[in-house]
Amino acid sequence: DQVRFAPQLGEYKVYIIDEVHMLSTAAFNAFLKTLEEPPKHAKFILATTEKHKIIPTILSRCQVFNFNRIKNEDISNHLAHIAKTENVTFEPEALHVIAQKADGGLRDACSIFDQMVAFTGNHLTYKTVVENLHVLDFDYYFKITDFLLNQKLPEIMLTFDDILKKGFDAHNFIIGLGEHLRNVMVSRDSQTVQLLEISDNLKPKYTEQATRCSLPFLLKCLALISKTDVSYKSAKNPRLLVEMTLMQMAYINTAQNMDAEKKNELEPAFQQNVTVNNAATAKPVISATAEKTIKTTDKPVVPFSELKIKAQFSLSEAIKNNSTASSETAGNVAEIAFENKPFGFEELQKAIHEFANAKNAAGNRQLYATLTTARIELTDTNLAIMFIHNEAQKEILTNVRQEFLDNVRQQLSNNTVGLDIRIEEAPVSTAKVYKPSDKFKFLAEKNPALLELKKRFDLELDY
């Protein structure tokens, strides 16, 4: 209502609304009416950090200015200026922790700074600020990274347990470890060191650790941390999830070394095979002595190019031998047969129900419903004929046919069990449709008085 009145002093009335996204729906509607026909002397300044929460009808009538986030370095420099003005001694790392906690907000940084000064007096240290803000010390991240590089799994688990006992959240820890490894990766190159949002005293420490971390190690660790961050909220045992991630990160270098050794073992085999093939295709050189020998002998001489020289190691031969060994092993497994014990229809039904219950427990309810509703017959040749209702059920059974047979044969100790899937046609309904006249005739036979009623009142059937 006060917007309508012109200012007594000055040319404009300026209204500043902070955190405008917190207005209620009724307040937004009232404000929209004012914006539709604003007085010439009224100016509105809306401030918010969540622009998407403002209704579009108001946002479309505004001139929008997007301000950049304040860097942690600028915030810590401003806090240092305030501290010098107020005669407060400080450690640069302490101010940097406050800037990180403020998350780009200078007003929040100043509030935290006031709280820390009121609590600790006129001397701010890194240790007191970390304890009061409940922020995990960066030394823990340096220690964890060193343990990962040296594959010291017990130390990793004990350090993580110590962090949890101090009341820190495992999710915040894994996110902080990801930020730490990102800073280490950025420190590897002198061109990207400027991307570090840390104090100058910490940069040499990151640079030193970066020299001991390979780029593949850092990338795989960051990928594991990112995956853990996404699946943390849905995990039923979050601590085990984080511990498994740390264990996988500890043995990344070992896995890389094993892959490199396998690659080095295969390369000589390829090179040796190629050398032998080149030697076989090369033109032969026959000496004069050999020519004399050829002239004096009656036996035919095989040209050198047709000779088959077998290398000491051939990759194709190794693959062939491996496949032969695999087939022999498979044959030996196939030869291990059951005693083919006799069984009856009830035992077959019990085995099928056991298989169906196992699939139901695994979450396959469609297969469970198909097996429990199917009609089963057993022939003299141990062939189980399963009658189902439609093509969809047939496809479900066909997909698990071999697994079903293996399971049932194992339960019955009989390798001769077979399966035949058939679709059973639904019986054709022979029910007769009764007309109203048929119904009346049937009721009249039961109660003859209906005929007398119809005749006396001259009634007609309603068709």
Tab-separated table of C-alpha atoms in Angstrom:
chain	number	residue	atom	x	y	z
A	1	ASP	CA	0.000	0.000	0.000
A	2	GLN	CA	2.883	2.367	0.725
A	3	VAL	CA	4.201	1.927	-2.822
A	4	ARG	CA	1.436	4.137	-4.191
A	5	PHE	CA	2.600	7.214	-2.307
A	6	ALA	CA	5.322	9.351	-3.877
A	7	PRO	CA	8.515	10.012	-1.884
A	8	GLN	CA	8.690	13.248	0.104
A	9	LEU	CA	12.444	13.539	-0.384
A	10	GLY	CA	14.212	12.355	-3.493
A	11	GLU	CA	12.907	11.079	-6.794
A	12	TYR	CA	12.505	7.316	-6.182
A	13	LYS	CA	11.465	4.856	-3.517
A	14	VAL	CA	13.771	1.825	-3.561
A	15	TYR	CA	12.627	-1.474	-2.027
A	16	ILE	CA	15.271	-4.184	-1.484
A	17	ILE	CA	13.851	-7.678	-0.904
A	18	ASP	CA	16.494	-10.157	0.244
A	19	GLU	CA	15.947	-13.924	-0.142
A	20	VAL	CA	12.933	-13.227	-2.336
A	21	HIS	CA	12.496	-16.928	-3.108
A	22	MET	CA	11.233	-17.379	0.481
A	23	LEU	CA	8.057	-15.367	-0.172
A	24	SER	CA	4.783	-17.257	0.134
A	25	THR	CA	2.430	-17.814	-2.787
A	26	ALA	CA	0.055	-15.122	-1.547
A	27	ALA	CA	2.923	-12.640	-1.236
A	28	PHE	CA	4.098	-13.454	-4.755
A	29	ASN	CA	0.595	-12.855	-6.142
A	30	ALA	CA	0.299	-9.508	-4.345
A	31	PHE	CA	3.747	-8.479	-5.537
A	32	LEU	CA	2.816	-9.466	-9.096
A	33	LYS	CA	-0.175	-7.115	-9.050
A	34	THR	CA	2.140	-4.242	-8.116
A	35	LEU	CA	4.595	-5.175	-10.900
A	36	GLU	CA	1.831	-5.259	-13.528
A	37	GLU	CA	1.176	-1.515	-13.008
A	38	PRO	CA	4.203	-0.180	-11.102
A	39	PRO	CA	4.338	3.477	-10.046
A	40	LYS	CA	7.015	5.555	-11.783
A	41	HIS	CA	8.725	6.397	-8.509
A	42	ALA	CA	9.039	2.770	-7.250
A	43	LYS	CA	12.139	0.630	-7.839
A	44	PHE	CA	12.468	-2.964	-6.625
A	45	ILE	CA	15.757	-4.830	-6.065
A	46	LEU	CA	15.325	-8.578	-5.570
A	47	ALA	CA	18.204	-10.592	-4.160
A	48	THR	CA	18.279	-14.394	-4.158
A	49	THR	CA	20.622	-17.347	-4.453
A	50	GLU	CA	17.951	-19.629	-5.948
A	51	LYS	CA	16.569	-17.887	-9.005
A	52	HIS	CA	14.680	-20.966	-10.198
A	53	LYS	CA	12.288	-20.701	-7.221
A	54	ILE	CA	10.913	-17.322	-8.363
A	55	ILE	CA	7.735	-17.647	-10.430
A	56	PRO	CA	8.303	-16.963	-14.170
A	57	THR	CA	5.687	-14.174	-14.334
A	58	ILE	CA	7.791	-12.097	-11.925
A	59	LEU	CA	11.132	-13.154	-13.354
A	60	SER	CA	10.093	-12.086	-16.854
A	61	ARG	CA	9.540	-8.504	-15.603
A	62	CYS	CA	13.017	-8.230	-14.043
A	63	GLN	CA	16.407	-7.264	-15.333
A	64	VAL	CA	18.628	-10.138	-14.178
A	65	PHE	CA	22.232	-9.723	-13.040
A	66	ASN	CA	24.167	-12.938	-12.333
A	67	PHE	CA	27.069	-12.388	-9.940
A	68	ASN	CA	30.052	-14.743	-9.908
A	69	ARG	CA	30.940	-16.786	-6.845
A	70	ILE	CA	33.474	-15.201	-4.563
A	71	LYS	CA	36.717	-17.169	-4.605
A	72	ASN	CA	38.030	-18.667	-1.387
A	73	GLU	CA	41.225	-16.685	-1.814
A	74	ASP	CA	39.318	-13.385	-1.989
A	75	ILE	CA	37.253	-14.319	1.072
A	76	SER	CA	40.334	-15.266	3.092
A	77	ASN	CA	42.073	-12.006	2.036
A	78	HIS	CA	39.051	-9.987	3.163
A	79	LEU	CA	38.962	-11.851	6.486
A	80	ALA	CA	42.688	-11.160	6.893
A	81	HIS	CA	41.992	-7.441	6.363
A	82	ILE	CA	39.256	-7.538	9.028
A	83	ALA	CA	41.537	-9.415	11.430
A	84	LYS	CA	44.331	-6.863	11.041
A	85	THR	CA	41.861	-4.034	11.580
A	86	GLU	CA	40.486	-5.694	14.746
A	87	ASN	CA	43.987	-6.681	16.004
A	88	VAL	CA	43.250	-10.415	15.721
A	89	THR	CA	46.200	-12.718	15.090
A	90	PHE	CA	45.562	-15.636	12.778
A	91	GLU	CA	47.012	-18.478	10.774
A	92	PRO	CA	46.356	-18.338	7.008
A	93	GLU	CA	45.102	-21.963	7.028
A	94	ALA	CA	42.466	-21.028	9.622
A	95	LEU	CA	41.040	-18.262	7.430
A	96	HIS	CA	41.074	-20.578	4.430
A	97	VAL	CA	39.028	-23.193	6.337
A	98	ILE	CA	36.477	-20.497	7.200
A	99	ALA	CA	36.317	-19.469	3.529
A	100	GLN	CA	35.737	-23.084	2.470
A	101	LYS	CA	32.999	-23.493	5.063
A	102	ALA	CA	31.263	-20.332	3.822
A	103	ASP	CA	30.982	-21.920	0.324
A	104	GLY	CA	31.391	-18.672	-1.615
A	105	GLY	CA	29.275	-16.466	0.698
A	106	LEU	CA	31.103	-13.500	2.201
A	107	ARG	CA	28.330	-12.775	4.699
A	108	ASP	CA	28.477	-16.376	6.012
A	109	ALA	CA	32.286	-16.115	6.169
A	110	CYS	CA	32.085	-12.962	8.299
A	111	SER	CA	29.549	-14.598	10.628
A	112	ILE	CA	31.751	-17.662	11.097
A	113	PHE	CA	34.769	-15.431	11.641
A	114	ASP	CA	32.935	-13.522	14.401
A	115	GLN	CA	31.950	-16.781	16.083
A	116	MET	CA	35.499	-18.118	15.999
A	117	VAL	CA	36.929	-14.876	17.409
A	118	ALA	CA	34.337	-14.866	20.187
A	119	PHE	CA	35.160	-18.460	21.074
A	120	THR	CA	38.949	-18.511	20.748
A	121	GLY	CA	39.791	-14.935	21.640
A	122	ASN	CA	42.026	-12.765	19.497
A	123	HIS	CA	44.124	-15.642	18.169
A	124	LEU	CA	42.812	-17.915	15.401
A	125	THR	CA	44.717	-21.147	14.801
A	126	TYR	CA	44.048	-23.863	12.276
A	127	LYS	CA	43.561	-26.497	14.972
A	128	THR	CA	40.957	-24.544	16.990
A	129	VAL	CA	38.998	-23.550	13.851
A	130	VAL	CA	38.916	-27.136	12.575
A	131	GLU	CA	37.734	-28.449	15.954
A	132	ASN	CA	35.001	-25.850	16.371
A	133	LEU	CA	33.708	-26.067	12.803
A	134	HIS	CA	33.919	-29.889	12.899
A	135	VAL	CA	35.967	-30.037	9.714
A	136	LEU	CA	38.220	-33.003	8.987
A	137	ASP	CA	41.911	-32.117	9.153
A	138	PHE	CA	43.658	-32.222	5.761
A	139	ASP	CA	46.448	-34.294	7.366
A	140	TYR	CA	44.060	-37.258	7.372
A	141	TYR	CA	43.710	-37.047	3.592
A	142	PHE	CA	47.476	-36.882	3.119
A	143	LYS	CA	47.902	-39.931	5.376
A	144	ILE	CA	45.185	-41.918	3.621
A	145	THR	CA	46.718	-41.135	0.219
A	146	ASP	CA	50.166	-42.265	1.399
A	147	PHE	CA	48.666	-45.498	2.733
A	148	LEU	CA	46.902	-46.093	-0.590
A	149	LEU	CA	50.154	-45.659	-2.499
A	150	ASN	CA	51.966	-48.097	-0.181
A	151	GLN	CA	49.038	-50.569	-0.048
A	152	LYS	CA	48.898	-50.421	3.752
A	153	LEU	CA	45.401	-51.790	4.150
A	154	PRO	CA	45.362	-52.168	7.990
A	155	GLU	CA	46.455	-48.544	8.460
A	156	ILE	CA	43.758	-47.397	6.045
A	157	MET	CA	41.018	-49.252	7.932
A	158	LEU	CA	42.204	-48.025	11.345
A	159	THR	CA	42.452	-44.411	10.154
A	160	PHE	CA	38.967	-44.562	8.685
A	161	ASP	CA	37.656	-46.028	11.954
A	162	ASP	CA	39.325	-43.206	13.892
A	163	ILE	CA	37.606	-40.662	11.630
A	164	LEU	CA	34.198	-42.236	12.270
A	165	LYS	CA	34.801	-42.348	16.042
A	166	LYS	CA	35.413	-38.602	16.015
A	167	GLY	CA	31.885	-38.089	14.687
A	168	PHE	CA	32.624	-37.391	11.030
A	169	ASP	CA	30.218	-38.648	8.393
A	170	ALA	CA	31.559	-41.296	6.008
A	171	HIS	CA	29.884	-39.578	3.050
A	172	ASN	CA	31.574	-36.265	3.815
A	173	PHE	CA	34.882	-38.111	4.220
A	174	ILE	CA	34.724	-39.772	0.799
A	175	ILE	CA	33.735	-36.468	-0.832
A	176	GLY	CA	36.620	-34.716	0.927
A	177	LEU	CA	39.014	-37.453	-0.218
A	178	GLY	CA	37.837	-36.872	-3.782
A	179	GLU	CA	38.537	-33.145	-3.483
A	180	HIS	CA	41.975	-33.922	-2.055
A	181	LEU	CA	42.873	-36.285	-4.930
A	182	ARG	CA	41.585	-33.705	-7.408
A	183	ASN	CA	43.932	-31.140	-5.866
A	184	VAL	CA	46.796	-33.639	-6.092
A	185	MET	CA	46.050	-34.230	-9.777
A	186	VAL	CA	45.905	-30.473	-10.453
A	187	SER	CA	49.266	-30.065	-8.689
A	188	ARG	CA	50.982	-32.362	-11.208
A	189	ASP	CA	51.179	-29.606	-13.828
A	190	SER	CA	52.572	-26.135	-13.191
A	191	GLN	CA	49.962	-24.655	-15.530
A	192	THR	CA	47.030	-25.951	-13.453
A	193	VAL	CA	48.415	-25.178	-9.992
A	194	GLN	CA	46.523	-21.895	-10.091
A	195	LEU	CA	43.267	-23.884	-9.919
A	196	LEU	CA	44.055	-24.876	-6.319
A	197	GLU	CA	41.868	-23.059	-3.805
A	198	ILE	CA	44.189	-23.593	-0.872
A	199	SER	CA	46.648	-21.525	1.116
A	200	ASP	CA	50.157	-20.993	-0.213
A	201	ASN	CA	51.623	-22.962	2.706
A	202	LEU	CA	49.845	-26.134	1.578
A	203	LYS	CA	50.739	-25.991	-2.119
A	204	PRO	CA	54.273	-27.465	-1.701
A	205	LYS	CA	52.781	-30.373	0.255
A	206	TYR	CA	50.349	-31.142	-2.566
A	207	THR	CA	53.085	-30.797	-5.164
A	208	GLU	CA	55.320	-33.242	-3.264
A	209	GLN	CA	52.583	-35.866	-3.045
A	210	ALA	CA	51.657	-35.356	-6.696
A	211	THR	CA	55.150	-36.484	-7.748
A	212	ARG	CA	54.467	-39.901	-6.178
A	213	CYS	CA	51.012	-40.392	-7.725
A	214	SER	CA	50.631	-41.539	-11.312
A	215	LEU	CA	47.874	-40.074	-13.440
A	216	PRO	CA	46.122	-43.460	-14.070
A	217	PHE	CA	46.082	-44.071	-10.311
A	218	LEU	CA	44.448	-40.694	-9.620
A	219	LEU	CA	41.890	-41.069	-12.413
A	220	LYS	CA	40.807	-44.546	-11.289
A	221	CYS	CA	40.569	-43.391	-7.673
A	222	LEU	CA	38.391	-40.427	-8.666
A	223	ALA	CA	36.162	-42.726	-10.742
A	224	LEU	CA	35.680	-45.069	-7.760
A	225	ILE	CA	34.921	-42.138	-5.433
A	226	SER	CA	32.401	-40.695	-7.893
A	227	LYS	CA	30.655	-44.086	-8.135
A	228	THR	CA	30.576	-44.396	-4.336
A	229	ASP	CA	29.145	-40.899	-3.957
A	230	VAL	CA	26.254	-41.759	-6.280
A	231	SER	CA	25.418	-45.098	-4.634
A	232	TYR	CA	25.982	-44.010	-0.999
A	233	LYS	CA	22.403	-42.953	-0.266
A	234	SER	CA	20.941	-46.238	-1.528
A	235	ALA	CA	23.480	-48.432	0.302
A	236	LYS	CA	22.172	-50.433	3.275
A	237	ASN	CA	25.673	-50.593	4.789
A	238	PRO	CA	27.376	-47.272	3.931
A	239	ARG	CA	30.485	-48.004	5.995
A	240	LEU	CA	31.155	-51.241	4.110
A	241	LEU	CA	30.655	-49.396	0.820
A	242	VAL	CA	33.322	-46.818	1.712
A	243	GLU	CA	35.690	-49.494	3.036
A	244	MET	CA	35.333	-51.521	-0.164
A	245	THR	CA	36.141	-48.388	-2.165
A	246	LEU	CA	39.276	-47.756	-0.098
A	247	MET	CA	40.405	-51.382	-0.530
A	248	GLN	CA	39.934	-51.201	-4.303
A	249	MET	CA	41.887	-47.943	-4.430
A	250	ALA	CA	44.732	-49.507	-2.416
A	251	TYR	CA	45.334	-52.213	-5.037
A	252	ILE	CA	44.978	-50.137	-8.198
A	253	ASN	CA	48.760	-50.051	-8.750
A	254	THR	CA	49.013	-53.839	-8.315
A	255	ALA	CA	46.328	-54.420	-10.935
A	256	GLN	CA	48.102	-52.062	-13.340
A	257	ASN	CA	51.434	-53.876	-12.861
A	258	MET	CA	49.802	-57.268	-13.494
A	259	ASP	CA	48.246	-55.992	-16.733
A	260	ALA	CA	51.617	-54.619	-17.847
A	261	GLU	CA	53.345	-57.964	-17.116
A	262	LYS	CA	50.760	-59.886	-19.130
A	263	LYS	CA	51.237	-57.496	-22.035
A	264	ASN	CA	55.020	-57.908	-21.881
A	265	GLU	CA	54.659	-61.707	-21.895
A	266	LEU	CA	52.509	-61.676	-25.014
A	267	GLU	CA	54.670	-59.273	-27.066
A	268	PRO	CA	57.684	-61.662	-27.497
A	269	ALA	CA	55.341	-64.409	-28.655
A	270	PHE	CA	53.971	-62.203	-31.437
A	271	GLN	CA	57.464	-61.042	-32.446
A	272	GLN	CA	58.871	-64.619	-32.506
A	273	ASN	CA	55.997	-65.873	-34.651
A	274	VAL	CA	56.462	-63.045	-37.147
A	275	THR	CA	60.228	-63.719	-37.364
A	276	VAL	CA	59.663	-67.397	-38.136
A	277	ASN	CA	57.125	-66.602	-40.849
A	278	ASN	CA	59.538	-64.156	-42.484
A	279	ALA	CA	62.298	-66.767	-42.433
A	280	ALA	CA	60.009	-69.316	-44.050
A	281	THR	CA	59.135	-66.966	-46.937
A	282	ALA	CA	62.724	-65.802	-47.533
A	283	LYS	CA	64.551	-66.983	-50.669
A	284	PRO	CA	66.883	-69.920	-49.998
A	285	VAL	CA	70.635	-69.621	-50.521
A	286	ILE	CA	72.243	-72.843	-51.799
A	287	SER	CA	76.003	-73.217	-51.714
A	288	ALA	CA	78.158	-74.931	-54.386
A	289	THR	CA	78.760	-77.913	-52.120
A	290	ALA	CA	75.030	-78.388	-51.762
A	291	GLU	CA	74.631	-78.297	-55.534
A	292	LYS	CA	77.163	-81.118	-55.948
A	293	THR	CA	75.345	-83.149	-53.340
A	294	ILE	CA	72.084	-82.652	-55.158
A	295	LYS	CA	73.599	-83.841	-58.458
A	296	THR	CA	75.073	-87.071	-57.017
A	297	THR	CA	71.970	-88.164	-55.108
A	298	ASP	CA	68.941	-89.843	-56.575
A	299	LYS	CA	66.488	-88.731	-53.873
A	300	PRO	CA	64.258	-85.753	-54.652
A	301	VAL	CA	65.134	-82.608	-52.788
A	302	VAL	CA	62.308	-80.617	-51.215
A	303	PRO	CA	62.641	-76.864	-51.874
A	304	PHE	CA	63.456	-74.809	-48.841
A	305	SER	CA	60.365	-72.648	-49.297
A	306	GLU	CA	58.168	-75.727	-48.839
A	307	LEU	CA	59.827	-76.769	-45.601
A	308	LYS	CA	57.655	-76.229	-42.508
A	309	ILE	CA	59.841	-74.835	-39.767
A	310	LYS	CA	58.192	-75.021	-36.379
A	311	ALA	CA	58.977	-72.201	-33.993
A	312	GLN	CA	59.850	-72.766	-30.387
A	313	PHE	CA	56.634	-71.010	-29.442
A	314	SER	CA	53.636	-70.383	-31.651
A	315	LEU	CA	50.647	-68.375	-30.523
A	316	SER	CA	48.256	-70.245	-32.794
A	317	GLU	CA	49.590	-73.577	-31.508
A	318	ALA	CA	49.172	-72.377	-27.932
A	319	ILE	CA	45.585	-71.334	-28.610
A	320	LYS	CA	44.896	-74.692	-30.277
A	321	ASN	CA	46.388	-76.616	-27.354
A	322	ASN	CA	44.444	-74.475	-24.913
A	323	SER	CA	41.162	-75.119	-26.743
A	324	THR	CA	41.962	-78.850	-26.880
A	325	ALA	CA	42.644	-78.901	-23.163
A	326	SER	CA	39.409	-77.010	-22.536
A	327	SER	CA	37.425	-79.463	-24.629
A	328	GLU	CA	39.058	-82.406	-22.837
A	329	THR	CA	38.202	-80.833	-19.505
A	330	ALA	CA	34.635	-80.277	-20.668
A	331	GLY	CA	34.474	-83.862	-21.828
A	332	ASN	CA	35.701	-85.076	-18.460
A	333	VAL	CA	33.068	-82.995	-16.744
A	334	ALA	CA	30.392	-84.345	-19.058
A	335	GLU	CA	31.523	-87.881	-18.320
A	336	ILE	CA	30.825	-87.403	-14.628
A	337	ALA	CA	27.265	-88.655	-14.697
A	338	PHE	CA	24.760	-89.409	-12.009
A	339	GLU	CA	23.673	-92.900	-11.130
A	340	ASN	CA	20.377	-92.276	-13.020
A	341	LYS	CA	18.226	-93.191	-10.056
A	342	PRO	CA	14.562	-93.922	-10.849
A	343	PHE	CA	12.026	-91.300	-9.826
A	344	GLY	CA	8.317	-90.770	-9.865
A	345	PHE	CA	5.911	-87.994	-10.765
A	346	GLU	CA	5.747	-86.638	-7.189
A	347	GLU	CA	9.544	-86.368	-6.984
A	348	LEU	CA	9.566	-84.527	-10.325
A	349	GLN	CA	6.916	-82.096	-9.083
A	350	LYS	CA	8.882	-81.497	-5.895
A	351	ALA	CA	12.078	-80.734	-7.871
A	352	ILE	CA	10.191	-78.309	-10.147
A	353	HIS	CA	8.685	-76.526	-7.126
A	354	GLU	CA	12.133	-76.241	-5.502
A	355	PHE	CA	13.467	-74.591	-8.680
A	356	ALA	CA	10.428	-72.285	-8.872
A	357	ASN	CA	10.783	-71.215	-5.218
A	358	ALA	CA	14.468	-70.431	-5.733
A	359	LYS	CA	13.648	-68.229	-8.735
A	360	ASN	CA	10.865	-66.520	-6.783
A	361	ALA	CA	13.298	-65.712	-3.970
A	362	ALA	CA	15.640	-64.223	-6.596
A	363	GLY	CA	12.856	-61.908	-7.799
A	364	ASN	CA	11.765	-63.748	-10.977
A	365	ARG	CA	8.032	-63.855	-10.242
A	366	GLN	CA	6.976	-64.434	-13.857
A	367	LEU	CA	8.942	-67.674	-14.068
A	368	TYR	CA	7.581	-68.749	-10.670
A	369	ALA	CA	3.981	-68.142	-11.815
A	370	THR	CA	4.600	-70.013	-15.073
A	371	LEU	CA	6.062	-73.086	-13.359
A	372	THR	CA	3.421	-73.280	-10.630
A	373	THR	CA	0.442	-72.935	-12.991
A	374	ALA	CA	1.696	-75.293	-15.707
A	375	ARG	CA	0.237	-78.811	-16.074
A	376	ILE	CA	2.957	-81.491	-16.065
A	377	GLU	CA	3.003	-85.027	-17.436
A	378	LEU	CA	5.807	-87.606	-17.156
A	379	THR	CA	6.424	-90.249	-19.853
A	380	ASP	CA	8.120	-93.615	-19.475
A	381	THR	CA	11.291	-92.215	-21.091
A	382	ASN	CA	11.663	-89.611	-18.290
A	383	LEU	CA	10.405	-86.812	-20.576
A	384	ALA	CA	8.631	-84.079	-18.640
A	385	ILE	CA	5.886	-82.530	-20.786
A	386	MET	CA	4.942	-79.084	-19.528
A	387	PHE	CA	1.641	-77.660	-20.775
A	388	ILE	CA	1.415	-73.873	-20.626
A	389	HIS	CA	-1.183	-71.325	-21.754
A	390	ASN	CA	0.464	-68.895	-24.210
A	391	GLU	CA	3.570	-67.946	-26.205
A	392	ALA	CA	4.805	-65.526	-23.536
A	393	GLN	CA	5.095	-68.340	-20.989
A	394	LYS	CA	6.810	-70.530	-23.581
A	395	GLU	CA	9.439	-67.855	-24.210
A	396	ILE	CA	10.058	-67.491	-20.455
A	397	LEU	CA	10.657	-71.246	-20.080
A	398	THR	CA	12.785	-71.445	-23.236
A	399	ASN	CA	15.187	-68.820	-21.865
A	400	VAL	CA	15.898	-70.934	-18.737
A	401	ARG	CA	15.499	-74.377	-20.334
A	402	GLN	CA	19.104	-75.535	-19.834
A	403	GLU	CA	19.336	-74.118	-16.330
A	404	PHE	CA	16.036	-75.806	-15.445
A	405	LEU	CA	17.198	-79.188	-16.764
A	406	ASP	CA	20.549	-78.998	-14.976
A	407	ASN	CA	18.839	-78.178	-11.700
A	408	VAL	CA	16.158	-80.875	-11.961
A	409	ARG	CA	18.677	-83.530	-13.070
A	410	GLN	CA	20.887	-82.715	-10.135
A	411	GLN	CA	17.984	-82.911	-7.670
A	412	LEU	CA	16.737	-86.219	-9.083
A	413	SER	CA	20.254	-87.637	-9.685
A	414	ASN	CA	19.229	-88.620	-13.195
A	415	ASN	CA	20.771	-87.355	-16.438
A	416	THR	CA	18.014	-88.737	-18.668
A	417	VAL	CA	15.409	-86.144	-17.664
A	418	GLY	CA	14.112	-84.239	-20.693
A	419	LEU	CA	11.736	-81.324	-21.186
A	420	ASP	CA	9.060	-80.700	-23.794
A	421	ILE	CA	7.182	-77.400	-23.697
A	422	ARG	CA	3.723	-77.339	-25.261
A	423	ILE	CA	0.989	-74.757	-25.440
A	424	GLU	CA	-2.315	-76.159	-24.228
A	425	GLU	CA	-5.299	-74.839	-26.136
A	426	ALA	CA	-8.110	-73.502	-24.002
A	427	PRO	CA	-11.244	-75.666	-24.087
A	428	VAL	CA	-14.016	-74.327	-26.278
A	429	SER	CA	-16.991	-73.217	-24.225
A	430	THR	CA	-20.168	-75.157	-25.001
A	431	ALA	CA	-22.436	-73.176	-22.703
A	432	LYS	CA	-25.829	-72.474	-24.223
A	433	VAL	CA	-27.158	-68.914	-24.335
A	434	TYR	CA	-30.666	-68.868	-22.899
A	435	LYS	CA	-33.300	-66.541	-24.344
A	436	PRO	CA	-35.960	-64.839	-22.194
A	437	SER	CA	-38.545	-67.298	-23.532
A	438	ASP	CA	-36.387	-70.230	-22.462
A	439	LYS	CA	-36.010	-68.755	-19.021
A	440	PHE	CA	-39.785	-68.199	-18.680
A	441	LYS	CA	-40.488	-71.739	-19.871
A	442	PHE	CA	-38.045	-73.129	-17.286
A	443	LEU	CA	-39.613	-71.076	-14.474
A	444	ALA	CA	-43.132	-71.964	-15.592
A	445	GLU	CA	-42.282	-75.650	-15.320
A	446	LYS	CA	-41.221	-75.052	-11.757
A	447	ASN	CA	-44.225	-72.853	-10.945
A	448	PRO	CA	-47.310	-73.350	-13.213
A	449	ALA	CA	-49.005	-70.330	-11.639
A	450	LEU	CA	-46.850	-68.124	-13.886
A	451	LEU	CA	-48.772	-69.367	-16.957
A	452	GLU	CA	-52.066	-68.473	-15.292
A	453	LEU	CA	-50.678	-65.035	-14.391
A	454	LYS	CA	-49.581	-64.402	-17.946
A	455	LYS	CA	-52.920	-65.486	-19.380
A	456	ARG	CA	-55.087	-63.549	-16.914
A	457	PHE	CA	-53.253	-60.237	-17.317
A	458	ASP	CA	-52.449	-60.760	-20.999
A	459	LEU	CA	-48.722	-60.291	-20.370
A	460	GLU	CA	-46.000	-60.425	-23.006
A	461	LEU	CA	-42.339	-61.249	-22.571
A	462	ASP	CA	-39.899	-58.341	-22.851
A	463	TYR	CA	-37.191	-59.280	-25.356
